[in-house]
Coordinates of C-alpha atoms in Angstrom, one line a residue:
M1 CA 21.8 6.2 0.9
E2 CA 22.5 3.7 -1.9
I3 CA 19.6 2.3 -3.9
V4 CA 20.3 -1.4 -4.2
E5 CA 17.0 -2.3 -6.0
Q6 CA 13.8 -0.6 -7.0
F7 CA 10.9 -1.8 -9.0
V8 CA 7.3 -0.7 -9.7
R9 CA 4.7 -2.6 -11.7
G10 CA 1.0 -2.0 -12.1
K11 CA -1.5 -4.8 -11.9
Y12 CA -2.4 -4.2 -15.6
G13 CA 1.3 -3.8 -16.6
D14 CA 0.6 -0.2 -17.7
P15 CA 2.9 2.3 -15.8
D16 CA 0.5 5.2 -16.7
V17 CA -2.3 3.8 -14.5
C18 CA -0.1 2.3 -11.7
E19 CA -1.1 3.8 -8.3
D20 CA 2.1 2.8 -6.5
A21 CA 5.2 5.0 -6.5
I22 CA 8.8 5.2 -5.1
V23 CA 10.4 8.4 -3.9
V24 CA 14.1 8.8 -3.2
T25 CA 15.7 12.0 -2.0
A26 CA 19.0 12.7 -0.2
E27 CA 17.2 12.5 3.2
H28 CA 14.1 10.4 2.7
V29 CA 12.9 7.3 0.8
A30 CA 9.3 6.3 0.6
V31 CA 6.9 3.8 -1.0
I32 CA 3.4 5.1 -1.7
D33 CA 0.3 3.0 -2.4
G34 CA -2.7 4.8 -3.8
A35 CA -5.9 3.1 -2.7
T36 CA -8.2 1.6 -5.4
D37 CA -11.3 3.8 -5.7
V38 CA -14.2 1.4 -6.2
S39 CA -16.5 4.3 -7.1
G40 CA -14.7 4.9 -10.4
R41 CA -14.5 8.6 -9.7
R42 CA -11.9 10.5 -11.7
Y43 CA -9.7 13.5 -10.7
G44 CA -8.4 15.2 -13.8
N45 CA -7.0 12.3 -15.9
G46 CA -6.4 10.0 -13.0
A47 CA -8.3 7.7 -10.7
G48 CA -8.5 8.6 -7.0
G49 CA -5.7 6.3 -5.9
W50 CA -3.3 7.8 -8.5
W51 CA -4.3 11.3 -7.5
A52 CA -3.7 10.6 -3.8
M53 CA -0.4 8.9 -4.6
A54 CA 0.8 11.9 -6.7
A55 CA 0.0 14.3 -3.9
C56 CA 2.0 12.3 -1.3
R57 CA 4.9 11.8 -3.8
D58 CA 5.2 15.5 -4.4
A59 CA 5.0 16.3 -0.7
V60 CA 7.7 13.7 0.3
R61 CA 10.0 15.1 -2.4
R62 CA 9.9 18.5 -0.6
L63 CA 10.4 17.3 3.0
P64 CA 13.3 19.1 4.7
R65 CA 16.1 17.3 6.5
G66 CA 15.2 16.5 10.2
V67 CA 11.5 16.9 9.8
D68 CA 9.5 14.8 12.3
S69 CA 6.8 12.3 11.5
H70 CA 4.0 14.6 12.6
S71 CA 5.1 17.4 10.3
A72 CA 5.7 14.9 7.4
V73 CA 2.2 13.4 7.7
A74 CA 0.8 16.9 8.0
A75 CA 2.6 18.0 4.8
M76 CA 1.2 15.1 2.8
T77 CA -2.2 15.7 4.2
A78 CA -2.2 19.3 3.3
E79 CA -0.9 18.6 -0.2
L80 CA -3.8 16.2 -0.9
A81 CA -6.4 18.5 0.7
A82 CA -5.4 21.3 -1.6
R83 CA -6.0 19.1 -4.6
I84 CA -9.5 17.7 -3.8
D85 CA -13.0 19.0 -3.0
S86 CA -13.2 19.7 0.7
T87 CA -16.9 18.7 0.7
L88 CA -16.2 15.1 -0.1
S89 CA -17.3 12.7 2.6
A90 CA -14.8 10.5 4.4
A91 CA -15.9 7.5 2.2
E92 CA -15.6 9.5 -1.0
R93 CA -12.1 10.8 -0.5
P94 CA -9.1 9.4 -2.4
S95 CA -6.4 8.1 -0.2
A96 CA -3.0 6.5 -0.1
A97 CA -0.9 4.5 2.3
V98 CA 2.7 5.7 2.8
T99 CA 5.8 4.4 4.5
V100 CA 8.8 6.8 4.7
Y101 CA 12.3 6.4 6.0
S102 CA 14.0 9.4 7.5
R103 CA 17.8 9.2 7.3
A104 CA 18.4 12.1 9.7
R105 CA 16.2 10.5 12.4
R106 CA 16.8 6.8 11.5
E107 CA 13.0 6.3 11.8
I108 CA 10.4 4.6 9.7
W109 CA 7.0 6.4 9.5
Q110 CA 4.2 4.1 8.5
V111 CA 0.8 5.4 7.6
G112 CA -1.3 2.5 6.5
D113 CA -0.3 -0.9 5.1
V114 CA 2.9 -0.3 3.0
G115 CA 5.3 -2.7 4.7
F116 CA 8.9 -2.6 5.7
A117 CA 11.5 -5.2 6.5
Y118 CA 15.1 -5.6 7.6
R119 CA 17.0 -8.6 8.9
G120 CA 15.7 -9.8 12.2
L121 CA 12.4 -7.9 12.2
P122 CA 9.3 -10.0 12.7
T123 CA 6.9 -9.9 9.8
S124 CA 4.1 -9.0 12.2
V125 CA 5.8 -5.7 13.0
G126 CA 6.6 -4.5 9.5
Q127 CA 3.7 -5.9 7.5
P128 CA 0.5 -5.1 9.3
R129 CA -2.9 -5.8 7.8
K130 CA -5.9 -3.8 8.8
L131 CA -8.8 -5.6 10.5
V132 CA -11.4 -4.3 8.1
D133 CA -9.5 -5.8 5.2
Q134 CA -9.3 -9.2 6.9
V135 CA -13.0 -9.1 7.5
A136 CA -13.8 -8.2 3.9
A137 CA -11.4 -10.8 2.6
S138 CA -13.0 -13.6 4.6
F139 CA -16.5 -12.5 3.5
R140 CA -15.4 -12.4 -0.2
A141 CA -13.9 -15.9 0.2
A142 CA -17.1 -17.2 1.8
V143 CA -19.3 -15.8 -1.0
L144 CA -17.1 -17.4 -3.7
A145 CA -17.2 -20.7 -1.8
A146 CA -21.0 -20.5 -1.8
E147 CA -21.1 -19.7 -5.5
V148 CA -18.9 -22.7 -6.2
A149 CA -21.1 -24.9 -4.1
A150 CA -24.2 -23.8 -5.9
G151 CA -22.5 -24.5 -9.3
A152 CA -22.7 -20.8 -10.3
I153 CA -18.9 -20.5 -10.9
S154 CA -15.9 -22.6 -11.2
M155 CA -12.6 -21.8 -9.4
D156 CA -10.5 -23.3 -12.2
R157 CA -10.8 -20.3 -14.5
L158 CA -10.9 -16.5 -14.0
V159 CA -13.9 -14.5 -15.0
E160 CA -14.6 -10.9 -15.8
V161 CA -16.9 -10.5 -12.8
D162 CA -15.9 -11.6 -9.3
P163 CA -19.1 -12.1 -7.4
G164 CA -17.2 -12.2 -4.1
Q165 CA -15.6 -8.9 -4.7
L166 CA -19.0 -7.4 -5.7
A167 CA -20.5 -8.7 -2.6
A168 CA -17.6 -7.4 -0.4
R169 CA -18.2 -3.9 -1.7
A170 CA -21.0 -3.6 0.8
L171 CA -18.1 -3.1 3.2
T172 CA -15.2 -2.0 1.0
G173 CA -17.3 0.8 -0.5
R174 CA -18.0 2.1 3.0
Q175 CA -14.8 1.5 4.8
G176 CA -13.5 5.0 4.0
G177 CA -15.7 6.1 6.9
L178 CA -13.4 4.1 9.2
R179 CA -10.3 5.8 7.9
N180 CA -8.5 8.1 10.3
S181 CA -11.1 7.4 12.9
T182 CA -11.1 5.6 16.2
G183 CA -12.2 2.1 17.3
P184 CA -11.3 -1.5 16.4
Y185 CA -11.7 -1.0 12.7
A186 CA -9.9 2.3 12.4
Y187 CA -7.0 2.6 10.1
A188 CA -4.6 5.3 8.8
A189 CA -4.2 6.7 5.3
I190 CA -3.5 10.1 3.8
D191 CA -6.9 11.4 2.6
G192 CA -6.7 15.2 3.2
R193 CA -8.0 15.0 6.8
P194 CA -5.8 14.9 9.9
V195 CA -4.4 11.5 10.7
P196 CA -4.7 10.6 14.4
P197 CA -1.2 10.3 15.8
S198 CA -2.1 7.0 17.5
L199 CA -2.5 5.5 14.0
V200 CA 0.9 6.5 12.7
V201 CA 3.7 4.0 13.4
V202 CA 7.0 5.5 14.3
H203 CA 9.6 2.8 14.2
P204 CA 13.2 3.6 15.2
V205 CA 15.7 1.6 13.2
P206 CA 18.4 -0.2 15.3
G207 CA 21.9 1.2 14.9
D208 CA 23.3 -2.0 13.6
V209 CA 20.9 -2.2 10.7
D210 CA 22.3 -0.8 7.4
E211 CA 19.8 -2.2 4.8
L212 CA 16.1 -1.6 4.6
V213 CA 13.3 -2.8 2.3
I214 CA 10.0 -0.9 1.9
A215 CA 7.3 -2.5 -0.3
S216 CA 3.6 -2.0 -1.0
D217 CA 1.1 -4.8 -0.1
G218 CA 1.2 -6.0 -3.7
Y219 CA 3.9 -8.1 -2.3
P220 CA 2.3 -10.6 0.2
V221 CA 5.8 -11.5 1.4
I222 CA 8.7 -9.0 1.5
G223 CA 11.8 -10.9 0.7
E224 CA 15.4 -9.8 1.3
T225 CA 15.8 -9.2 -2.4
L226 CA 13.5 -8.2 -5.3
A227 CA 14.0 -11.6 -7.0
E228 CA 13.0 -13.4 -3.8
S229 CA 9.9 -11.2 -3.5
E230 CA 8.9 -11.7 -7.1
S231 CA 9.5 -15.5 -7.0
T232 CA 7.3 -15.8 -3.9
L233 CA 4.5 -13.7 -5.5
A234 CA 4.6 -15.8 -8.7
L235 CA 4.3 -19.1 -6.8
L236 CA 1.4 -17.8 -4.7
L237 CA -0.4 -16.4 -7.7
E238 CA -0.1 -19.7 -9.5
K239 CA -1.4 -21.6 -6.5
D240 CA -4.1 -19.1 -5.5
P241 CA -5.1 -16.9 -8.4
W242 CA -8.5 -16.2 -6.9
C243 CA -6.8 -14.9 -3.8
V244 CA -9.0 -16.8 -1.3
A245 CA -6.4 -18.9 0.5
E246 CA -2.7 -18.0 1.0
L247 CA -3.4 -14.7 -0.8
A248 CA -6.8 -14.1 0.8
G249 CA -7.8 -10.5 -0.1
T250 CA -10.6 -8.3 -1.2
K251 CA -9.9 -8.9 -4.9
G252 CA -8.4 -11.6 -7.1
V253 CA -6.6 -11.6 -10.5
L254 CA -8.9 -10.7 -13.3
P255 CA -8.4 -11.3 -17.0
G256 CA -5.9 -8.8 -18.4
Q257 CA -4.2 -8.3 -15.0
V258 CA -0.7 -9.5 -14.1
S259 CA -1.4 -9.6 -10.4
F260 CA -4.1 -8.8 -7.8
D261 CA -2.6 -5.3 -7.1
D262 CA 0.0 -2.8 -8.1
R263 CA 3.4 -3.4 -6.5
A264 CA 6.5 -1.4 -5.5
Y265 CA 9.7 -2.6 -4.0
L266 CA 12.6 -0.5 -2.7
R267 CA 15.8 -1.8 -1.1
V268 CA 18.3 0.7 0.2
R269 CA 21.7 0.5 2.0
G270 CA 23.7 3.0 4.0
L271 CA 20.9 4.3 6.3
G272 CA 23.1 6.9 8.0
R273 CA 23.5 7.8 11.7
R274 CA 21.6 10.2 13.9

């Protein structure tokens, strides 16, 4: 496979604390997005999201040719489980979303909300958004709207404390209990516990597709090129820095940040044949 473009940038612009990563080997490529740990818990010198990302990154680098999705997910799960305290509750566990492309199998394996795109693929297929995040984003936006209506804040300037984000933590701080579970709010991520196979997306890539993009959800729109993705992000950030409209999410852009989230973009060509 040929790497056409790759780019990673943390929301603070500091690569040492960025929780997104790209992995490229002869047989697999992947984008990994460590989940922000709102608890502030540290693992060694890193936050929970970085720790989970590093475990998945190291596991993907060792995946053998021809491995199937179940074995790949199990390998990442085991790697993280070996690095964290097994007594942590579901909500306390660090986690990461991962999307991997297998050259030998011509399959995309999606665990969580790292998106993928190729020409002709509907956005609804490659860029899913978990229901619990949609609920939390709507609640946060409503709290901010109420604060503006009460005259408590102004939406024309960013502040250090986001009252909507703080209020939404009533849910975001608990949603780890829904991870790798069942039911309408269930979602997948690598957190050291088994991932239900029903939550892992296995997407066969059509034989006539030779170029693929994988990108973390720091990109609200995955463009055909990095420049297109960056341009769209910049326009949306200028229009909606609080992330309550087109960028509606569980957090906005705080002072000192360059975006609402870390971001990683990988475009590859020459996907191989089964």
